[in-house]
Every structure is written in C-alpha cells, then in structure tokens.
mmCIF file of C-alpha atoms in Angstrom:
data_model
loop_
_atom_site.group_PDB
_atom_site.id
_atom_site.type_symbol
_atom_site.label_atom_id
_atom_site.label_comp_id
_atom_site.label_asym_id
_atom_site.label_seq_id
_atom_site.Cartn_x
_atom_site.Cartn_y
_atom_site.Cartn_z
ATOM 1 C CA MET A 3 78.455 95.312 103.196
ATOM 2 C CA ALA A 4 81.683 93.956 103.797
ATOM 3 C CA GLU A 5 83.929 92.462 101.339
ATOM 4 C CA PRO A 6 84.114 88.643 101.280
ATOM 5 C CA GLY A 7 87.078 87.080 103.179
ATOM 6 C CA TYR A 8 89.612 85.296 101.183
ATOM 7 C CA LEU A 9 88.299 82.049 102.242
ATOM 8 C CA ASP A 10 85.048 82.934 100.766
ATOM 9 C CA LEU A 11 86.391 83.941 97.325
ATOM 10 C CA THR A 12 86.796 81.396 94.381
ATOM 11 C CA VAL A 13 90.171 80.605 93.806
ATOM 12 C CA ARG A 14 90.352 82.566 90.557
ATOM 13 C CA ASP A 15 89.028 85.752 92.455
ATOM 14 C CA TYR A 16 91.684 85.233 95.239
ATOM 15 C CA LEU A 17 94.460 85.037 92.401
ATOM 16 C CA GLY A 18 92.968 88.132 90.995
ATOM 17 C CA GLN A 19 93.275 89.660 94.276
ATOM 18 C CA VAL A 20 96.951 88.595 94.605
ATOM 19 C CA ALA A 21 98.038 89.850 91.195
ATOM 20 C CA ALA A 22 95.788 93.270 91.737
ATOM 21 C CA ALA A 23 97.816 96.569 91.828
ATOM 22 C CA THR A 24 96.696 96.738 95.428
ATOM 23 C CA PRO A 25 98.587 96.214 98.997
ATOM 24 C CA ALA A 26 96.853 93.044 99.870
ATOM 25 C CA PRO A 27 96.624 90.373 99.839
ATOM 26 C CA GLY A 28 100.107 90.118 99.792
ATOM 27 C CA ALA A 29 103.365 87.884 100.729
ATOM 28 C CA GLY A 30 102.122 86.959 104.343
ATOM 29 C CA ALA A 31 98.588 86.125 103.009
ATOM 30 C CA VAL A 32 100.002 84.078 100.080
ATOM 31 C CA SER A 33 102.558 82.266 102.748
ATOM 32 C CA ALA A 34 99.477 81.328 104.790
ATOM 33 C CA THR A 35 97.416 80.251 102.018
ATOM 34 C CA THR A 36 100.661 78.160 101.046
ATOM 35 C CA VAL A 37 100.913 76.655 104.395
ATOM 36 C CA ALA A 38 96.967 75.751 104.244
ATOM 37 C CA LEU A 39 97.531 74.244 100.570
ATOM 38 C CA ALA A 40 100.830 72.024 101.995
ATOM 39 C CA ALA A 41 98.756 70.805 104.889
ATOM 40 C CA GLY A 42 96.002 69.732 102.640
ATOM 41 C CA LEU A 43 98.220 67.934 100.456
ATOM 42 C CA ALA A 44 99.836 66.030 103.244
ATOM 43 C CA ALA A 45 96.257 65.227 104.844
ATOM 44 C CA MET A 46 95.344 63.707 101.524
ATOM 45 C CA ALA A 47 98.486 61.763 101.096
ATOM 46 C CA ALA A 48 98.409 60.531 104.745
ATOM 47 C CA GLY A 49 94.852 59.905 104.312
ATOM 48 C CA LEU A 50 95.311 57.476 101.298
ATOM 49 C CA SER A 51 98.370 55.678 102.926
ATOM 50 C CA HIS A 52 96.333 53.254 105.435
ATOM 51 C CA ARG A 53 98.441 50.378 104.107
ATOM 52 C CA GLN A 54 101.874 51.814 104.745
ATOM 53 C CA LEU A 55 100.957 54.320 107.941
ATOM 54 C CA ALA A 56 99.748 52.551 111.025
ATOM 55 C CA ASP A 57 99.011 56.474 112.285
ATOM 56 C CA ALA A 58 97.762 57.738 108.792
ATOM 57 C CA GLU A 59 94.290 58.880 110.118
ATOM 58 C CA GLN A 60 96.199 60.604 113.016
ATOM 59 C CA LEU A 61 98.474 62.566 110.650
ATOM 60 C CA ALA A 62 95.725 63.386 108.059
ATOM 61 C CA ASP A 63 93.721 64.917 111.151
ATOM 62 C CA ARG A 64 96.731 66.642 112.132
ATOM 63 C CA MET A 65 97.139 68.191 108.937
ATOM 64 C CA ARG A 66 93.693 69.006 108.676
ATOM 65 C CA ASP A 67 93.764 71.115 112.027
ATOM 66 C CA LEU A 68 96.888 72.717 110.779
ATOM 67 C CA GLN A 69 95.201 73.607 107.639
ATOM 68 C CA ASP A 70 92.271 75.034 109.657
ATOM 69 C CA GLN A 71 94.607 77.149 111.844
ATOM 70 C CA ALA A 72 96.786 78.495 108.669
ATOM 71 C CA ALA A 73 93.839 79.487 106.073
ATOM 72 C CA PRO A 74 92.376 82.215 108.215
ATOM 73 C CA LEU A 75 95.944 83.961 108.854
ATOM 74 C CA ALA A 76 95.663 85.002 105.208
ATOM 75 C CA GLN A 77 93.002 87.446 106.131
ATOM 76 C CA ARG A 78 94.779 88.184 109.415
ATOM 77 C CA ASP A 79 97.779 89.277 107.735
ATOM 78 C CA ALA A 80 96.199 91.594 105.282
ATOM 79 C CA ALA A 81 94.628 93.242 108.447
ATOM 80 C CA ALA A 82 97.833 93.744 110.234
ATOM 81 C CA TYR A 83 99.497 95.116 107.080
ATOM 82 C CA GLY A 84 96.378 97.465 106.664
ATOM 83 C CA GLU A 85 97.608 99.050 110.187
ATOM 84 C CA VAL A 86 101.012 99.640 108.571
ATOM 85 C CA LEU A 87 99.730 101.299 105.684
ATOM 86 C CA ALA A 88 97.412 103.422 107.866
ATOM 87 C CA ALA A 89 100.599 104.556 109.961
ATOM 88 C CA LEU A 90 102.378 105.050 106.733
ATOM 89 C CA ARG A 91 99.397 107.489 105.470
ATOM 90 C CA ARG A 92 99.800 109.671 108.647
ATOM 91 C CA PRO A 93 101.349 113.239 107.780
ATOM 92 C CA ALA A 94 105.098 113.017 107.634
ATOM 93 C CA ASP A 95 105.129 115.978 110.346
ATOM 94 C CA ASP A 96 102.815 113.919 112.634
ATOM 95 C CA PRO A 97 105.038 113.477 115.958
ATOM 96 C CA ASP A 98 103.258 110.256 116.519
ATOM 97 C CA ARG A 99 103.960 108.823 113.097
ATOM 98 C CA PRO A 100 107.361 107.220 113.753
ATOM 99 C CA GLY A 101 106.174 105.390 117.012
ATOM 100 C CA ALA A 102 102.575 104.366 115.393
ATOM 101 C CA LEU A 103 104.650 102.941 112.469
ATOM 102 C CA HIS A 104 107.098 100.978 114.643
ATOM 103 C CA GLU A 105 103.999 99.635 116.681
ATOM 104 C CA ALA A 106 102.251 98.587 113.374
ATOM 105 C CA LEU A 107 105.278 96.854 111.914
ATOM 106 C CA SER A 108 105.781 95.375 115.111
ATOM 107 C CA ARG A 109 102.538 93.778 115.269
ATOM 108 C CA ALA A 110 102.716 92.815 111.603
ATOM 109 C CA ALA A 111 105.279 90.609 112.346
ATOM 110 C CA ASP A 112 103.333 88.431 114.663
ATOM 111 C CA VAL A 113 101.331 87.012 112.001
ATOM 112 C CA PRO A 114 104.290 85.788 109.569
ATOM 113 C CA LEU A 115 105.717 84.319 112.741
ATOM 114 C CA GLU A 116 102.663 82.184 113.399
ATOM 115 C CA ILE A 117 102.656 81.107 109.680
ATOM 116 C CA ALA A 118 106.028 80.069 109.697
ATOM 117 C CA ALA A 119 105.633 77.910 112.895
ATOM 118 C CA LEU A 120 102.529 76.227 111.330
ATOM 119 C CA GLY A 121 104.302 75.744 108.228
ATOM 120 C CA ALA A 122 107.071 74.176 110.217
ATOM 121 C CA ALA A 123 104.908 71.829 111.693
ATOM 122 C CA VAL A 124 103.348 70.808 108.300
ATOM 123 C CA LEU A 125 107.076 70.291 106.934
ATOM 124 C CA ASP A 126 107.633 67.827 109.584
ATOM 125 C CA VAL A 127 104.530 65.420 108.996
ATOM 126 C CA ALA A 128 104.709 65.796 105.203
ATOM 127 C CA THR A 129 108.293 64.801 104.983
ATOM 128 C CA ASP A 130 107.373 61.581 107.425
ATOM 129 C CA VAL A 131 104.583 60.891 105.014
ATOM 130 C CA ALA A 132 106.487 61.434 101.802
ATOM 131 C CA ASP A 133 109.214 58.892 103.554
ATOM 132 C CA ARG A 134 106.761 56.363 104.703
ATOM 133 C CA GLY A 135 103.552 56.737 103.021
ATOM 134 C CA ASN A 136 101.805 55.560 99.835
ATOM 135 C CA PRO A 137 104.334 55.600 97.222
ATOM 136 C CA ASN A 138 101.815 56.330 94.474
ATOM 137 C CA LEU A 139 101.378 59.825 96.437
ATOM 138 C CA ARG A 140 105.110 60.447 97.044
ATOM 139 C CA GLY A 141 104.749 63.390 94.411
ATOM 140 C CA ASP A 142 101.753 64.948 96.582
ATOM 141 C CA ALA A 143 103.837 64.640 99.845
ATOM 142 C CA LEU A 144 106.999 65.934 98.218
ATOM 143 C CA THR A 145 105.100 68.995 96.824
ATOM 144 C CA SER A 146 103.574 69.654 100.279
ATOM 145 C CA CYS A 147 107.059 69.441 101.588
ATOM 146 C CA LEU A 148 108.366 71.684 99.194
ATOM 147 C CA LEU A 149 105.396 74.241 99.526
ATOM 148 C CA ALA A 150 105.462 74.143 103.432
ATOM 149 C CA GLN A 151 109.478 74.702 103.170
ATOM 150 C CA ALA A 152 109.062 77.732 100.956
ATOM 151 C CA ALA A 153 106.221 79.236 103.013
ATOM 152 C CA VAL A 154 108.168 79.164 106.066
ATOM 153 C CA ARG A 155 111.028 80.977 104.383
ATOM 154 C CA ALA A 156 108.832 83.397 103.068
ATOM 155 C CA ALA A 157 107.176 84.005 106.467
ATOM 156 C CA THR A 158 110.410 84.498 108.214
ATOM 157 C CA ALA A 159 111.735 86.707 105.824
ATOM 158 C CA LEU A 160 108.633 89.078 106.609
ATOM 159 C CA VAL A 161 109.252 88.937 110.108
ATOM 160 C CA VAL A 162 112.827 90.014 109.630
ATOM 161 C CA LEU A 163 111.697 92.857 107.367
ATOM 162 C CA ASN A 164 108.984 93.903 109.888
ATOM 163 C CA VAL A 165 111.361 93.862 113.083
ATOM 164 C CA ALA A 166 114.376 95.861 113.223
ATOM 165 C CA ASP A 167 115.995 94.859 116.450
ATOM 166 C CA ASP A 168 118.102 91.819 115.660
ATOM 167 C CA ARG A 169 117.538 90.744 119.591
ATOM 168 C CA ASP A 170 113.686 90.703 119.403
ATOM 169 C CA PRO A 171 112.823 87.269 120.312
ATOM 170 C CA ARG A 172 110.476 86.986 117.412
ATOM 171 C CA ARG A 173 113.282 87.654 114.789
ATOM 172 C CA VAL A 174 115.550 85.000 116.618
ATOM 173 C CA ARG A 175 112.696 82.610 116.480
ATOM 174 C CA ALA A 176 112.166 83.326 113.012
ATOM 175 C CA ALA A 177 115.955 82.775 112.164
ATOM 176 C CA GLU A 178 115.420 79.386 113.873
ATOM 177 C CA LEU A 179 112.345 78.231 112.120
ATOM 178 C CA ASP A 180 114.188 79.311 108.660
ATOM 179 C CA GLY A 181 117.323 77.646 109.588
ATOM 180 C CA ALA A 182 115.473 74.228 110.618
ATOM 181 C CA ALA A 183 113.153 74.565 107.688
ATOM 182 C CA GLN A 184 116.593 74.364 105.344
ATOM 183 C CA ARG A 185 117.946 71.737 107.194
ATOM 184 C CA VAL A 186 115.196 69.333 106.672
ATOM 185 C CA PRO A 187 116.301 66.398 104.680
ATOM 186 C CA LEU A 188 113.677 66.426 101.980
ATOM 187 C CA PRO A 189 112.693 63.261 100.101
ATOM 188 C CA THR A 190 114.203 63.291 96.534
ATOM 189 C CA PRO A 191 111.671 61.676 93.661
ATOM 190 C CA ASP A 192 112.985 58.617 92.291
ATOM 191 C CA VAL A 193 113.770 59.089 88.671
ATOM 192 C CA ALA A 194 113.429 56.195 86.353
#
C-alpha cells in the first residue's frame, strides 16, 4: 500500500515528516505548502472584507483557486527530488550518471518555478487585501503577504540551485520573480 500523500496527513504528521532525517519533504514541498497557507489566509481575509471590497468574493475565489494549485505541488516537488536522488545513487563510474543527474536537476527546477509563480500571484492579491480589506483582518492579510514573499524567494533559490546555466530561461524567470517579490511594497502594521 502506498504511503499517504502530504495532503492526506495530519498537520502534526506532516511537520514530523518535514523534521525527519529524510530527504523529503524538503524545501520545495514546504515552499508549496507555504504558498497554499498564504493563499488560504488571503482568501479568509478577502472573504470577510465584503464591506471594504466590492470584489471580495472574486478575490477569495482566486485565492482558493491558487491554494488548490499550490498544495499538490508539495508532492510533485518531492517526486522530482526523488528523481535527483535516484540519479545520485547511480554508480560513480556509470557513464550515464552525469547526464541523468543533469536531467533530473533540470526537471526538479520546474516545480519550484511553478511554486514561485503561484506565490507571486498570492502576494499580489494579499497585498491588495491588506491595503483595502477589513482592518480587523490586516494581520492575517499581512501574514499572507509575508508568507507568500518568503515562499517566492525560497522557491526561486531552489531553481537557481538546480539550474547551472545562467542563461536558462527558468533561471532568468526565477530572478525576475524573486526581484519582483522583493520590490513589493508590503503593508506595514500600524503600531499604537
């Protein structure tokens, strides 16, 4: 019988797997989960901002859609990393090992790039909700912004680590997403 997917685990079990001395779930899976959590917070904050946002329901729906897209990427990232580990386990004298490892690392960059793009979309909406939404939920929206920004930065770092060629379009796109995430003017909490 196959092990349950990450989405089927309790939060406690998932956290235990992240902390375990095993290669997966790792940084990519955690980044995907973080994007999904950020989208959930933004959906909640938007959904409770009907008085402030005429488009509250559309924003909440968009965040739920992004959450649904991001969550399964945790499992996909772990599978892609599994291919990297399989290539690394090949004998050192295997003439196909370098090529297999290069290909596995290249494929492993695709999922974090997808995670980063989703995180950027969440960050965009969450920033809007934090600025215009229900002030009682500003902390939730701001937390969504910060989580999404961190996930974008982490996922783009994984792309850079997996793609050696500076000219690779995925690496270029990762740099664009990372730079854009860093430049987002995050709302600041009003301190009394």
